[in-house]
Amino acid sequence: MKWLILLLLLSPVIISAISFSGIPTGIGVYHPNISTNALLGFAYIKSLLAYNSSFTQQPYGVSLQLNAVLQVQTPTQTYYFWVQNFACFITNSSQYAFGINMFNITTYNATLTAYGHGYVYNNTIYVYTTPLSFYSLPLSFYLWMNESYTSNGVYVSVGYISLLNGVKQIPPHLIIYDTVFIPVSNVINASFVVNSYRPLGYLYDDFELIWGGFANGEQTYFQEMQSALALYYLQNGQWVSVPDVSTYGYDTAEGADNLHVIYYNGLIIVTTGTFNNATFPVNFIPPSLTYVEISSPVPFYINGTLITNKSIAMYINEPITVQFTTNYTANSSAFALLTSQSSYVIYPSDYLPTIYKITPSYTWYYKVNVNSLAPVYALVNGKNTTLTSGYYPQGTEIQIENLTYYYSSNHRFVITSIYPQTTITVNSPLTVNVSGINQYFINVNSPIPVYAIINGMNKSLTSGWYNAGTSVRVENITYYKTSNERFVITGISLQTFTVNNPITVTITAVPQYFINVSSSVPLYALINGKNESLTSGWYNANTSIKVENITYYQSPNTRFVITSITPQTFNVNSPTTVKIVTVKQYLVTISSSYPVTINGITTSSEWVDAGTTITLNVNLPFYETGSFVGTENIPLGGSITVNQPINESLETSISLTFVGIIVIVVALIGVAVVFVRRK
């Protein structure tokens, strides 16, 4: 939004007739004579509030005006233009804007031709105003006014330089918000002038930096006011303080009530209070148009004074020397080395705002503490190296490698964790904790798998790396390669131990093979030269076995006779089945006073294969007869199937035939005798 602000001129008055009620208040420069092509008005505002209930356009409005008379000379005539660069404020809403007004005051009611961002109102006044924006107190700025000319006319530029808006200090940038061209033919000179009062002129040829009402000749009442003002003009390319000031302005229509002016410490101070008509010889402090902003990560020196703030911004009006520390130690864990220029001498600018931004370049070195029981390897900025405690430049990229460190072929250190992480960018002091565990190589010399209770858990024990402190108890467990082949542990060099050093565990074992003895009778053999019972079971490899062919007597009357041994003699080098073939025999015993034949063989006893049929016979005297009585009762020449021990006895008696023959013979003899006798 743009405001049309008409700051109207007062009618010509004689200075002795000025009324000091509602007068523009601040700085008025009426002598000595001054000619310049540029003006600079400084303002610092700490407190500001005004109110005028009768001014309905903007009852809370005020203005701060930089007013000057522009003198333009041609070969035949001199022209005068009144130029105003102002800041207007709406004090209850903290809004402000900047603007320009311009009159042709060469003669009364002279017309004006001018070209810029604004326009000429009613052929007499040129006006232009920037949009409103918000401000915060304290507020500080410069009002800037400049003229230049050609033979065809004069250029008037107006602008401002913001310095402070609230607590925010602002780098100085000249904002030229309007440049107005006034066409005048054959210009030979132009300048802003102080010529005291011109009796034949229209107004004072003066410079003014004054507080007043908002617009249109308003006279406002200041309820709050704390401000500092200063006014400068350009001479020989440098800003120079005006020499003498009065406390009022003359060439404007707006006025102020309840303002008091003093000169203090190189500035005009305006506060609330009774107006005082006074003139002060002044020498305003040089304007500060040079802005220096220093951002340093370490303390530095300005004119030999240590500055501990890491960032500082300031305006200067005299030369300063800035010195940066080349080697700065922050603490035991960090230091910085300067890698840029170490000192600067900065001179204030003579005319236009100048900004210096100085940021020294430091390389920070931060302490990296490496805590590890073993050397740590890392890629440091891409280079493989040992990572040790020390100072590393800021930004160093560290990628810790999870590499096992070998103290020897049997002792190593295995990383288990890396804190804070494996990839680190050094931007502050830090501690790297590499945790791990010592491991020792356990060499297991064994022909068979070995099992052990390792930290309370049953596991396979193999050659390998084991954590320090591991508890190991080797188990004596027979290893079965197959169901017929096994290894029996015969020795454990170290059965129970805690891993605190490299260890060799030697297991001795004997291979055994299962010998399956397929026999219906107990079996005996020479085992490694020793007579022993041979049964199904496990026998050490290379055992020498010679199976004995020994008849097994189940009882005195029953026996088993080995008829086949396969194999009979062998060395145990594989699972083997020893097959024994036997025949069962029973003892056949014959009790007889006569020789008896069993199957035609004369014998009194004979071992006979089970199931065999035998025939018993005996040659008896003719007068005897007999039979076999016992296990079975059979006649002479009878047969028996042998399925048990046989005990037979031969029983004999006189043959009845023989008796009959005897009887017959006796009878015949008796008959014969009788016959003989009868003869």
Tab-separated table of C-alpha atoms in Angstrom, residues 10 15 27 31 56 79 102 107 194 260 267 276 282 289 291 366 379 384 389 399 444 456-457 459 485 516 603 626 649:
chain	number	residue	atom	x	y	z
A	10	LEU	CA	5.049	27.033	5.389
A	15	ILE	CA	12.896	34.129	11.746
A	27	ILE	CA	18.450	19.942	13.552
A	31	HIS	CA	24.897	29.096	8.560
A	56	THR	CA	-8.061	11.829	11.389
A	79	TYR	CA	16.542	28.009	-9.862
A	102	MET	CA	9.863	18.207	-4.177
A	107	THR	CA	9.172	31.913	-7.379
A	194	VAL	CA	22.947	26.883	2.928
A	260	HIS	CA	13.325	18.852	23.941
A	267	LEU	CA	24.920	13.702	18.762
A	276	ASN	CA	14.165	24.813	23.867
A	282	VAL	CA	28.587	20.715	16.915
A	289	LEU	CA	29.004	3.482	6.901
A	291	TYR	CA	30.129	-2.518	8.365
A	366	TYR	CA	40.434	-32.924	17.497
A	379	LEU	CA	40.816	-46.381	6.317
A	384	ASN	CA	44.804	-47.921	5.150
A	389	SER	CA	45.208	-41.969	19.662
A	399	GLN	CA	36.320	-46.186	8.575
A	444	VAL	CA	43.094	-81.077	18.585
A	456	GLY	CA	28.603	-76.191	30.117
A	457	MET	CA	27.331	-77.206	26.693
A	459	LYS	CA	29.751	-79.648	21.659
A	485	GLU	CA	33.867	-100.272	13.398
A	516	ASN	CA	30.791	-111.703	15.196
A	603	THR	CA	33.576	-150.884	21.353
A	626	GLY	CA	20.781	-161.737	25.312
A	649	SER	CA	23.582	-153.071	29.256
